[in-house]
Short mmCIF file of C-alpha atoms in Angstrom, two decimals:
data_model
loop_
_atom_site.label_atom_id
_atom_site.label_comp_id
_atom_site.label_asym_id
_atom_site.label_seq_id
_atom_site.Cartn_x
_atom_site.Cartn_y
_atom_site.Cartn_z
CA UNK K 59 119.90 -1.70 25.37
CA UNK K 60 122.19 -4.43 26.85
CA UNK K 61 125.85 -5.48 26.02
CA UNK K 62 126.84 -5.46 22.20
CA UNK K 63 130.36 -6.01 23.01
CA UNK K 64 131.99 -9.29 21.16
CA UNK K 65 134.35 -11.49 23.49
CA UNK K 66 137.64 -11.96 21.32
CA UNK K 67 139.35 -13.87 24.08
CA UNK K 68 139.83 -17.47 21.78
CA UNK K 69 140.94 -15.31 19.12
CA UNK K 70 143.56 -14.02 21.43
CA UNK K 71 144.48 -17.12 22.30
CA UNK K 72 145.36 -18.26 18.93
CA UNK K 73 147.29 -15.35 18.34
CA UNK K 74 149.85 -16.32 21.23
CA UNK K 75 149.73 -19.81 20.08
CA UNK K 76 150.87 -18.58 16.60
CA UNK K 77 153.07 -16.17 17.12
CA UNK K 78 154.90 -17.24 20.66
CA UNK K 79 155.30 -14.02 21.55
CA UNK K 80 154.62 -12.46 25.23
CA UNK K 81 151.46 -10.21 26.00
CA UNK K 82 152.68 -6.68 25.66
CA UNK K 83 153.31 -7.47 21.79
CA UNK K 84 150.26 -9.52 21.60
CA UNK K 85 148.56 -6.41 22.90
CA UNK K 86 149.40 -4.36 20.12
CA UNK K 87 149.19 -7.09 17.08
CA UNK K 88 145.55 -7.09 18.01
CA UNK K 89 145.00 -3.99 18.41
CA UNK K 90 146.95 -3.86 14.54
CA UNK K 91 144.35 -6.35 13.40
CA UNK K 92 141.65 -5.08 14.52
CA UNK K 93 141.52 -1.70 13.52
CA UNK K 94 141.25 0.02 10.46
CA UNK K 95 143.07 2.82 9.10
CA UNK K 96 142.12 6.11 9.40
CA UNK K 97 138.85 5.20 11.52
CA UNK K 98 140.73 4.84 14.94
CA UNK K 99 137.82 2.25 15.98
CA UNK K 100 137.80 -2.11 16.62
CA UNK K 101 136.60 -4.10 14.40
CA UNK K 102 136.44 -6.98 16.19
CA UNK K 103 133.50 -9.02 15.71
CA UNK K 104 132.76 -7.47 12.26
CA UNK K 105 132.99 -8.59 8.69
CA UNK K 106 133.42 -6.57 5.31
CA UNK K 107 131.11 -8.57 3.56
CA UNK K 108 128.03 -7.01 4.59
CA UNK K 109 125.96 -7.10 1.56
CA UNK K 110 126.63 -10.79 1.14
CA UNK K 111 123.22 -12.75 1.05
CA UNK K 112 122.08 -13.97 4.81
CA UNK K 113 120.64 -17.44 4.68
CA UNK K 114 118.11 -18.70 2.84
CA UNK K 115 115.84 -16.12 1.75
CA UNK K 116 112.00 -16.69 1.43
CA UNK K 117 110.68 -16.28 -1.76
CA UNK K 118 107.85 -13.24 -1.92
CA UNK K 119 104.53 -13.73 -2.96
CA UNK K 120 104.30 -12.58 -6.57
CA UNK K 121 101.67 -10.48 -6.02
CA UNK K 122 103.12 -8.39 -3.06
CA UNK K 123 102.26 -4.79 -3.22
CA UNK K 124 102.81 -2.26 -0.59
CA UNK K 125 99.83 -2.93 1.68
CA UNK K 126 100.79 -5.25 4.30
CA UNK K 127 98.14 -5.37 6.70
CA UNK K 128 97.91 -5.30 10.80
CA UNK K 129 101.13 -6.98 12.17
CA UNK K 130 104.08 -5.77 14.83
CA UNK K 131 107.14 -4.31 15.72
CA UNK K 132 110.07 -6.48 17.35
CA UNK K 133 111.59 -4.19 20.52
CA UNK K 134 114.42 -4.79 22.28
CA UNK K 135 113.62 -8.53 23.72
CA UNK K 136 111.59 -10.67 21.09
CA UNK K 137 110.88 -14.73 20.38
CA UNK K 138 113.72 -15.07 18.72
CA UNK K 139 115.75 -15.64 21.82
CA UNK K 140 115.16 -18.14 25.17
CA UNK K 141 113.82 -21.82 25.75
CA UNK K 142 113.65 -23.47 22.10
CA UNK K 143 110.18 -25.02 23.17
CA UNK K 144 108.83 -21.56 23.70
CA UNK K 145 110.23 -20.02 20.99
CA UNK K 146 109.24 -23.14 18.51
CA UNK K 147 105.52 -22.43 20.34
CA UNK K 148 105.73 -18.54 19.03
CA UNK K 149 106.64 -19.56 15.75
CA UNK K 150 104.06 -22.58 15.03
CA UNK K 151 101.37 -19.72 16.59
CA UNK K 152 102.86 -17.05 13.88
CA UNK K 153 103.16 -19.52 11.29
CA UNK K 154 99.19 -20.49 11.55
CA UNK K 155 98.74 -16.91 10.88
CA UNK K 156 101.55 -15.00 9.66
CA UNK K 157 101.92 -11.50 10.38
CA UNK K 158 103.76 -8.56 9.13
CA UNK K 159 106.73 -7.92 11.20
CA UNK K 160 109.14 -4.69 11.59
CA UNK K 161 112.63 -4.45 12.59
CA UNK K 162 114.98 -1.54 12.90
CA UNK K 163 118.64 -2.11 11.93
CA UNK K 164 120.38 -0.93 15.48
CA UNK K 165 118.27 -0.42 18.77
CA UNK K 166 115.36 -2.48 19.74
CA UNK K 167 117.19 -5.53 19.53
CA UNK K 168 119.77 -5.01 16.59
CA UNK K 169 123.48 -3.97 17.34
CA UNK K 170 125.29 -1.56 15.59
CA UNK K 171 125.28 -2.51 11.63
CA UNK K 172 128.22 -0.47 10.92
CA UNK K 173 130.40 0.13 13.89
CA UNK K 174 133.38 1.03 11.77
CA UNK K 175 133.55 2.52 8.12
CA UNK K 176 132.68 -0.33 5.61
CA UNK K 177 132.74 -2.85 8.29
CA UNK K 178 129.65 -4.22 9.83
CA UNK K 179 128.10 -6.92 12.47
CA UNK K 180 124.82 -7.85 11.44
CA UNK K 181 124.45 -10.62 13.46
CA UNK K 182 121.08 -10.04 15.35
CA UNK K 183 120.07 -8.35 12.82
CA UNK K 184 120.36 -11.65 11.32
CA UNK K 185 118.64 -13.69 13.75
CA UNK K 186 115.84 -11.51 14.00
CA UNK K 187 114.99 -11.87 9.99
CA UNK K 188 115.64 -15.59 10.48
CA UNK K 189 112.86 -15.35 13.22
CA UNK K 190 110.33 -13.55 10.55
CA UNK K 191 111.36 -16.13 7.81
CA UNK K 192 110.79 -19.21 10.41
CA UNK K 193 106.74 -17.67 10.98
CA UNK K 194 106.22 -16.70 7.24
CA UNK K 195 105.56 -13.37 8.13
CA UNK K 196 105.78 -10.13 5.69
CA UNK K 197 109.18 -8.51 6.67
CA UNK K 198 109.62 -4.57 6.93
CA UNK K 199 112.69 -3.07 7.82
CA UNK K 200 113.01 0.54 9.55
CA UNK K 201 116.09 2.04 8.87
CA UNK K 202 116.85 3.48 12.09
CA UNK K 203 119.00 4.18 13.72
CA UNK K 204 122.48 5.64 12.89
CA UNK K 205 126.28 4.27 14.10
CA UNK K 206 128.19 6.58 15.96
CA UNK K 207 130.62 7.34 13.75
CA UNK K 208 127.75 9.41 11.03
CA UNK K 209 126.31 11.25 14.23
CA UNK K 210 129.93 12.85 15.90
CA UNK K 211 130.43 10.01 18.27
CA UNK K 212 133.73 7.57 18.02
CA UNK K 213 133.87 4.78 15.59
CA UNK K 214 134.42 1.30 17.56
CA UNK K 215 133.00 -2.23 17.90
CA UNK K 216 133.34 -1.29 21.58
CA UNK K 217 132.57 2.35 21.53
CA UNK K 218 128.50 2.53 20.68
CA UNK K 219 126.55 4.88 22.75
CA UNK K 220 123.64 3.03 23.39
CA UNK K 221 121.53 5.78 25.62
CA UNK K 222 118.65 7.13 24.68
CA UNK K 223 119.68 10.34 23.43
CA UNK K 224 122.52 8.80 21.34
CA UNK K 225 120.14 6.82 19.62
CA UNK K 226 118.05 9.25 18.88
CA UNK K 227 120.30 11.67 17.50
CA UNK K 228 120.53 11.91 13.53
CA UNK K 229 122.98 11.01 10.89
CA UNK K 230 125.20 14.48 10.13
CA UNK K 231 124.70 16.10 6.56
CA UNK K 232 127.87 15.25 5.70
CA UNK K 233 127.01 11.49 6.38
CA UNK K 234 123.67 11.20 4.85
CA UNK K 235 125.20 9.54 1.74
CA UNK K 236 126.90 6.92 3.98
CA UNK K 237 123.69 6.29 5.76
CA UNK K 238 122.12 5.45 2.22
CA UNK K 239 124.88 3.11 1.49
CA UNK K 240 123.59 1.33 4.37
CA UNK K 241 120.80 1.20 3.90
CA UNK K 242 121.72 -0.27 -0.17
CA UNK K 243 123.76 -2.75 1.84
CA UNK K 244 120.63 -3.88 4.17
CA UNK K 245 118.85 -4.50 0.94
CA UNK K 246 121.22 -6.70 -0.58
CA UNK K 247 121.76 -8.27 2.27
CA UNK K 248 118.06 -9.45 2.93
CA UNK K 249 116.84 -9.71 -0.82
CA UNK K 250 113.39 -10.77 0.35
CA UNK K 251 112.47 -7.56 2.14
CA UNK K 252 110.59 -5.54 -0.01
CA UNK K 253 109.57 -2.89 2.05
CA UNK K 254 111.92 -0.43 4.09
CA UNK K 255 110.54 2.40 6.12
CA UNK K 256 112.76 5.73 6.37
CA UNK K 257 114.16 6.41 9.40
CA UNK K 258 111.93 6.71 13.06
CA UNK K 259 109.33 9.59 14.32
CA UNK K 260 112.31 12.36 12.82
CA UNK K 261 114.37 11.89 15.33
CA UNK K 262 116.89 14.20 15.87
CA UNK K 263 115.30 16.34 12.93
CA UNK K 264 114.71 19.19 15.16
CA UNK K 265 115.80 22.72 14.19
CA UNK K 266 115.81 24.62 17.31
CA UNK K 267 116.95 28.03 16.08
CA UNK K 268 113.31 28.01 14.30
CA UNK K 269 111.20 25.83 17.55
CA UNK K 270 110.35 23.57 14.26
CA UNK K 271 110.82 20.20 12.68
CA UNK K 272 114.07 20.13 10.56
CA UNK K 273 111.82 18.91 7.45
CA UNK K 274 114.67 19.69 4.74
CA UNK K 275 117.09 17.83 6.48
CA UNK K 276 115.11 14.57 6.26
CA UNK K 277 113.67 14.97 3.04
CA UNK K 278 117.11 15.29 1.74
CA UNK K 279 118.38 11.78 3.49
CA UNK K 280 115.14 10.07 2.43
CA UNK K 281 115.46 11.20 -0.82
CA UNK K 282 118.81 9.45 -0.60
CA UNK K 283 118.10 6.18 0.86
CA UNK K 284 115.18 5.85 -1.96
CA UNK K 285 117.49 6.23 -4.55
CA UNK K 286 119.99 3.56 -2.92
CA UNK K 287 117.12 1.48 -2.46
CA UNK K 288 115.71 1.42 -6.07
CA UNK K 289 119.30 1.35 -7.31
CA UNK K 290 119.47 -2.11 -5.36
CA UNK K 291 116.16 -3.23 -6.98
CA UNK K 292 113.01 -1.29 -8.22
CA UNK K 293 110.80 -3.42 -6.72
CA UNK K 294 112.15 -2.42 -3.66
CA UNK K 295 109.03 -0.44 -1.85
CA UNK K 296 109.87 2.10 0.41
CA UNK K 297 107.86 4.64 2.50
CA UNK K 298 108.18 7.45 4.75
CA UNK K 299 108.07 10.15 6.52
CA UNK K 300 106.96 8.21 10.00
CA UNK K 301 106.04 11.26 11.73
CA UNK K 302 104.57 11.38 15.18
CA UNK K 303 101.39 13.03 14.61
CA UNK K 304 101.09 14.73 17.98
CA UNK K 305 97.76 16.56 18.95
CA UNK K 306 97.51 19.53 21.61
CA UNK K 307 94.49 20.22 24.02
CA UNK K 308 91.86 22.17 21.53
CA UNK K 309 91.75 25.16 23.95
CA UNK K 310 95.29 25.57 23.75
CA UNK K 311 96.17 28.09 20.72
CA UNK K 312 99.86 28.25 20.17
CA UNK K 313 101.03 25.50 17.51
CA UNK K 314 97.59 24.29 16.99
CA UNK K 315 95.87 23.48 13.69
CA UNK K 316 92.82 25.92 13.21
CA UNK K 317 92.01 23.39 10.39
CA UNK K 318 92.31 19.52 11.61
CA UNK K 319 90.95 19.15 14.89
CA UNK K 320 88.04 17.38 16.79
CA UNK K 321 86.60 16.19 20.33
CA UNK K 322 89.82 14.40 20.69
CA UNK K 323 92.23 17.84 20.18
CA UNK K 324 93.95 19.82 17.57
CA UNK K 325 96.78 18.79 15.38
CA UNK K 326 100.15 20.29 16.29
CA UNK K 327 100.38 22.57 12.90
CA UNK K 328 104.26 21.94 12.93
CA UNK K 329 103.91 18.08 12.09
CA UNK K 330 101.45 18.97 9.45
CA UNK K 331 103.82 21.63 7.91
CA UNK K 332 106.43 18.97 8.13
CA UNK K 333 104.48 16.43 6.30
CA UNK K 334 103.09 18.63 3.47
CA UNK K 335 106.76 19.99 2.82
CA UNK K 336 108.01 16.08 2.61
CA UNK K 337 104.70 15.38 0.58
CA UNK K 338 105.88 17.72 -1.52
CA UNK K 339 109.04 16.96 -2.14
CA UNK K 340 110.21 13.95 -1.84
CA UNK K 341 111.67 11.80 -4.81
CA UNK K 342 108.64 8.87 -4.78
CA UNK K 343 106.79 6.40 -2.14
CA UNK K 344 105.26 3.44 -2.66
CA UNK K 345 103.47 4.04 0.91
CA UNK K 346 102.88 6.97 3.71
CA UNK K 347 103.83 6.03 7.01
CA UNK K 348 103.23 7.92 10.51
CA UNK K 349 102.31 7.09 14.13
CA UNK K 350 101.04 8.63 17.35
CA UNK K 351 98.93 7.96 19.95
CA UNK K 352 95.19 8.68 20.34
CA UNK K 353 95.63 11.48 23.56
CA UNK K 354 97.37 14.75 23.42
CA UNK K 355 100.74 15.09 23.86
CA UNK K 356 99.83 15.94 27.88
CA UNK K 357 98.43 12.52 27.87
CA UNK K 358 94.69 13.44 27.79
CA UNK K 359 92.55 11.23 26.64
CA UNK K 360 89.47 13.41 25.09
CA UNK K 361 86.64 13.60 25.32
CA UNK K 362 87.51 9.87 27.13
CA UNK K 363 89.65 6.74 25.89
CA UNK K 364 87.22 5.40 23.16
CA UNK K 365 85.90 8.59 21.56
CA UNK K 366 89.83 9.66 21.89
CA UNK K 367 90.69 7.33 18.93
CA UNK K 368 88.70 9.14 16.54
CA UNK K 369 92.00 11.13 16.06
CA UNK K 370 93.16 8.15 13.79
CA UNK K 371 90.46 8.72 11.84
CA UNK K 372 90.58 11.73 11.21
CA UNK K 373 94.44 11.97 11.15
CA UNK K 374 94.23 9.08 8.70
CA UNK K 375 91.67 10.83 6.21
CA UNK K 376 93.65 14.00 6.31
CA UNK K 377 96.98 12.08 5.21
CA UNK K 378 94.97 10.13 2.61
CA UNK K 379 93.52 13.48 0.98
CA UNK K 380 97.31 14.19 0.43
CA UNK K 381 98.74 11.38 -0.68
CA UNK K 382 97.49 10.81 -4.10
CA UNK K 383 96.23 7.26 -3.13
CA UNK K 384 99.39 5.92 -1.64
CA UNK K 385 98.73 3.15 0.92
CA UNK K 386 99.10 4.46 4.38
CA UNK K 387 100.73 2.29 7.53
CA UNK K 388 100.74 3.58 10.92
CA UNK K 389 103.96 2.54 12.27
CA UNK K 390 103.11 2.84 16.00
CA UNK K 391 99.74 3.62 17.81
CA UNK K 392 99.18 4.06 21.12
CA UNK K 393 95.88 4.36 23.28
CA UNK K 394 96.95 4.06 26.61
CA UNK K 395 99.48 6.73 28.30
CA UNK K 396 102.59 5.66 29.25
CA UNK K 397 104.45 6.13 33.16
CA UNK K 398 107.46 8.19 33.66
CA UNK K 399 109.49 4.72 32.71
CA UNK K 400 107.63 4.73 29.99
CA UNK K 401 105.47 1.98 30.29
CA UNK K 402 101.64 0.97 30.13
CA UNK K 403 101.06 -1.39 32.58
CA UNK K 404 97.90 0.71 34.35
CA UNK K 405 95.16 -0.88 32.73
CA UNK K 406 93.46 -4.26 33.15
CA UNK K 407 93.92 -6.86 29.52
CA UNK K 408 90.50 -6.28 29.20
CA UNK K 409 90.22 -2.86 28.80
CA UNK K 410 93.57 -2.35 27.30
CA UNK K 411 92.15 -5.10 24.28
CA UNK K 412 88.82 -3.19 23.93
CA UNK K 413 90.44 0.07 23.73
CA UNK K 414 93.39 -0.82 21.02
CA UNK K 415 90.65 -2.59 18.80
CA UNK K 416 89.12 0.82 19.04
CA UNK K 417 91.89 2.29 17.97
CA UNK K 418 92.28 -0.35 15.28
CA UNK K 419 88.90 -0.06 13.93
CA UNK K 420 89.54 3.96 13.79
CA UNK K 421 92.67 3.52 11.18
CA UNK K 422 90.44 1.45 9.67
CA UNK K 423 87.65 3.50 9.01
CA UNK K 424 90.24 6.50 8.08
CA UNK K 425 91.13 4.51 4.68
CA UNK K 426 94.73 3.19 6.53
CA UNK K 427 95.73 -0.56 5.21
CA UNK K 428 98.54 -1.54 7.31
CA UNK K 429 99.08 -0.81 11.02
CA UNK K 430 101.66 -2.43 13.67
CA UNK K 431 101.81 -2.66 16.79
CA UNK K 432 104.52 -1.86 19.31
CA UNK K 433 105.24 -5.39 21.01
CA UNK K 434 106.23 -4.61 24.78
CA UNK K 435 108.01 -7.62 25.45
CA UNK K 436 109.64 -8.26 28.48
CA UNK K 437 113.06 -10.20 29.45
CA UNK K 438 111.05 -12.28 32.38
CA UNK K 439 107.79 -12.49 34.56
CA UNK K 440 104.58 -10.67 34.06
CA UNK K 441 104.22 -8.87 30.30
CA UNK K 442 101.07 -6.26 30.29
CA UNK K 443 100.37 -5.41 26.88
CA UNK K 444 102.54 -8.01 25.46
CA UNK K 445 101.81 -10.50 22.35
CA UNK K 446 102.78 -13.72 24.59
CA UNK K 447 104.38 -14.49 27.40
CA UNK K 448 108.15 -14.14 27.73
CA UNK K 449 110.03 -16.88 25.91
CA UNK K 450 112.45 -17.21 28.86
CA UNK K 451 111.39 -20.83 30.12
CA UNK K 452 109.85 -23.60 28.61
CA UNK K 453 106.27 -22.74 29.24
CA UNK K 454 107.03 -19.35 27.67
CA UNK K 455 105.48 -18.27 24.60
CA UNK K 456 101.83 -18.78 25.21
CA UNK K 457 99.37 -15.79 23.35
CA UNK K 458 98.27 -13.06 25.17
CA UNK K 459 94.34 -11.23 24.52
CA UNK K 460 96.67 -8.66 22.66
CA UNK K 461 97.64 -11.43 20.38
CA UNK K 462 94.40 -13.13 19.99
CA UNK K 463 93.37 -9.29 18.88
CA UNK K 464 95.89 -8.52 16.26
CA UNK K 465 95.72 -11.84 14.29
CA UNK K 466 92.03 -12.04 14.43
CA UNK K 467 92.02 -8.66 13.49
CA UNK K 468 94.41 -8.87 10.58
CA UNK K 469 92.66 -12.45 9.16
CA UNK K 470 89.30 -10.55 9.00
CA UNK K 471 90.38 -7.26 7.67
CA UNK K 472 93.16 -7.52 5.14
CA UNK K 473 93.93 -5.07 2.74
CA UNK K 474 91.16 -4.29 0.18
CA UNK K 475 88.70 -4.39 2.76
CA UNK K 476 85.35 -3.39 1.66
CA UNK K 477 83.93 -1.97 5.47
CA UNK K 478 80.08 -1.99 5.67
CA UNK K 479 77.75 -0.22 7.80
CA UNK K 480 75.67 -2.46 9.90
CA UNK K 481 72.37 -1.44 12.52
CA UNK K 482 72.99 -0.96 15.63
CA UNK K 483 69.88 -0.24 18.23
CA UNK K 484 70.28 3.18 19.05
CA UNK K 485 70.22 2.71 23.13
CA UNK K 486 73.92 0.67 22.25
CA UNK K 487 75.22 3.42 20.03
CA UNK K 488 76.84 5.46 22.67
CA UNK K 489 78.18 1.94 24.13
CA UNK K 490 79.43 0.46 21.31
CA UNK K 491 82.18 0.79 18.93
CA UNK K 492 81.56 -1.14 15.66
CA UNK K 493 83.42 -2.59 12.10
CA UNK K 494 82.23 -4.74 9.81
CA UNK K 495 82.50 -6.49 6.54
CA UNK K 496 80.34 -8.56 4.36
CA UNK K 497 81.86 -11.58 6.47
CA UNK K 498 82.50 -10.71 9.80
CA UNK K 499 81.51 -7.85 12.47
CA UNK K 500 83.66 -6.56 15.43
CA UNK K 501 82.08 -5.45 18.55
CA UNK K 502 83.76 -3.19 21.38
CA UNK K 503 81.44 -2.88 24.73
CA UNK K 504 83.20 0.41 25.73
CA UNK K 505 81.88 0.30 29.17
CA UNK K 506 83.39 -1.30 32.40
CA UNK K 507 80.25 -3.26 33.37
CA UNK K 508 78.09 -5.80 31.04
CA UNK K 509 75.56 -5.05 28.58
CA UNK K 510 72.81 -6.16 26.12
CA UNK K 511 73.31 -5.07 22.77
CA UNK K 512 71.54 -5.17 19.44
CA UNK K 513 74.06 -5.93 16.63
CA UNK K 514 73.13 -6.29 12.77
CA UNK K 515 69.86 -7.73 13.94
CA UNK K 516 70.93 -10.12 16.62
CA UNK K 517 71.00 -9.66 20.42
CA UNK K 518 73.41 -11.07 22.82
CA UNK K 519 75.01 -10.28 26.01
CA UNK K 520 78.54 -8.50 26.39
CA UNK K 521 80.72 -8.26 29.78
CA UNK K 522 82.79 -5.48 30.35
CA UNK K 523 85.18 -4.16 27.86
CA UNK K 524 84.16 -7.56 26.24
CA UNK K 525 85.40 -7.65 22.48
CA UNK K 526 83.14 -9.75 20.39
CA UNK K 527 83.38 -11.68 17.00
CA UNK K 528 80.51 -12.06 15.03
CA UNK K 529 80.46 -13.99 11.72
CA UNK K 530 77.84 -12.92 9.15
#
């Protein structure tokens, strides 16, 4: 997560300049200054004025709605920081075609928004919506994760937990309302973010006493958040639940959905009970959101890595039946297992393209409008997987096939996409994967050597894992 920490040593020095007195007292007039009462944390390096306007906000489209279209997530390293010629390259590339972008408030780049009670440090938070406004991209906001102080931990500029299990670990009950005051402040803040996700993948909504998802327990703080939300403005579009929609080998029985299932596995039966229950009753959406990958949660990919991302098809279609028409957004979608470090560096670009536009085209089909993708950036060197290379030096920056993939992708198939079927020669069906429009077509070779394929009555030769463009 890196250091979040905020050096107060000038201040300190102008504190002995003023006062003239020697460092024990020093000591304990900042210590006076910088915390508040009754919180026992620092507030060094943060501000009351939290839900004073950042910047210059961009002014949204008047005719933004709640579909977004096919864009990214920022992690923890990003364009916004590193050689200004690389990052100025990012941006100019963004700004040709904008993108959707999400960022989450604290984690993945963001420090903690409210360290102490009604006193918060927003400033990557800031930088990273500066970045969005620089590329005139479409910014979403998750709101995730919590500060210490509304899980059990210690209040503190200098006290944030930043492991993993920290991070992932819920507001309390008790500090839901505080969370949606946060989340009211994020929105004044940033006027010209119109679209908030709730929360990330239920994390830490996990009652164990029942070996099920805690489903009340975040219905009742997204029910919350909306209404701090809308309060702030009604135009204000916010979605949920962002489940992980996690699928189990088909032969296995326990927890599996008898119901929604396919070659690619069965749906764990506890996410679906989880959804329904928030479908059910939750106070309004403007969109559905969830995520998950396209193999079981034992990392199979069934019946193989193409036909595999059928799931988000299917997954998509069930959600849609459901949702009484609401736009959906996958958050996060992944097609390619991750290590034990959690990263997806195993396949070649090729492949890794052909099988994520699969993936892509499958949301697609499934009736989904908006979809973005997990950017793995990296601090330095080599970046599998990534958008561009890392903005650390001046030749930083450039686009990556992954890039190339999502903004082509996005340009072609906006939302309100009317898909159309197109012929295919039936010895390329089983090699193919195929989307079209009444402008352009998309072809996937899903084989690891070349081929000739017939495509909507035109023939032409495709290497492997080769993703084509064809304009119609």
């Amino acid at each position: 997560m890196g250091c979040h920490g905020w050096n107060s040593g000038e201040q300190r020095w102008r504190l002995t300049a003023l006062l003239g007195v020697g460092a024990a007292v020093l000591a304990l007039v900042v210590t006076l200054l910088t915390t508040l009462p009754g919180n026992g944390g620092s507030t060094a390096g943060t501000s009351p004025d939290g839900d004073k306007v950042h910047g210059t906000p961009a002014t949204p489209p008047g005719d933004i709605g709640p579909d977004v279209g096919w864009g990214f997530t920022h992690t923890q390293f990003s364009a916004d920081e590193g050689s200004a010629s690389a990052v100025e390259r990012v941006q100019k590339r963004l700004g040709e075609q904008p993108l959707p972008q999400i960022q989450h408030i604290m984690g993945w780049g963001a420090s903690n928004p409210e360290p102490v009670e009604g006193r918060y440090d927003f400033e990557e938070m800031d930088r990273r919506v500066d970045f969005v406004r620089a590329t005139g991209g479409t910014p979403v906001i998750t709101l995730c994760c919590a500060p210490d102080w509304m899980k059990g931990g210690e209040a503190g500029a200098d006290n944030t937990n930043w492991s993993q299990a920290s991070l992932e670990t819920a507001p309390e009950p008790e500090h839901f309302a505080d969370y949606a005051a946060l989340a009211a402040t994020v929105a004044k803040r940033y006027p010209d973010v119109r679209h908030f996700i709730v929360w990330n993948e239920f994390k830490g909504f996990w009652n164990d006493a029942e070996a099920r998802w805690d489903y009340e327990g975040y219905t009742e703080l997204y029910n919350l958040v909306h209404a701090a939300l809308k309060k702030v403005d009604e135009d204000i579009m916010v979605g949920g639940p962002y489940l992980v929609m996690d699928s189990l080998d088909p032969r296995q029985r326990q927890d599996a959905s008898t119901s929604l299932k396919g070659p690619w596995g069965a749906m764990d039966q506890r996410i679906l009970d989880a959804f329904d229950y928030w479908n059910e009753n939750k106070a309004g959406a403007d969109f559905v959101v969830v995520d998950g990958s396209s193999y079981t949660r034992d990392d199979e990919m069934l019946p193989d890595e193409f036909a595999a991302t059928d799931k988000f098809t299917a997954v998509s279609e069930w959600v849609r039946e459901r949702s009484d028409g609401l736009p959906l957004w996958w958050a996060e979608y992944y097609v390619e297992p991750a290590d034990g470090d959690d990263n997806r560096h195993g396949w070649s670009e090729n492949r890794r393209a052909a099988v994520q536009a699969s993936g892509l085209m499958a949301m697609a089909r499934g009736g989904a409008t908006s979809g973005f993708y997990w950017n793995p950036e990296e601090k330095s060197g080599k970046c599998p997987g990534c958008l561009w290379t890392p903005t650390d030096t001046r030749d930083g920056g450039e686009a990556l096939p992954m890039y190339e993939l999502l903004a082509r992708f996005n340009e072609e198939f906006p939302p309100g996409t009317r898909y159309e079927t197109v012929s295919v020669a039936a010895d390329d069906k089983p090699n193919v994967r195929v989307l079209a429009d009444d402008k352009a077509v998309l072809v996937v070779n899903t084989l690891d050597r070349g081929i000739s394929a017939d495509i909507d009555g035109e023939r032409f030769d495709m290497g492997a894992y080769e993703v084509k463009w064809l304009k119609r």
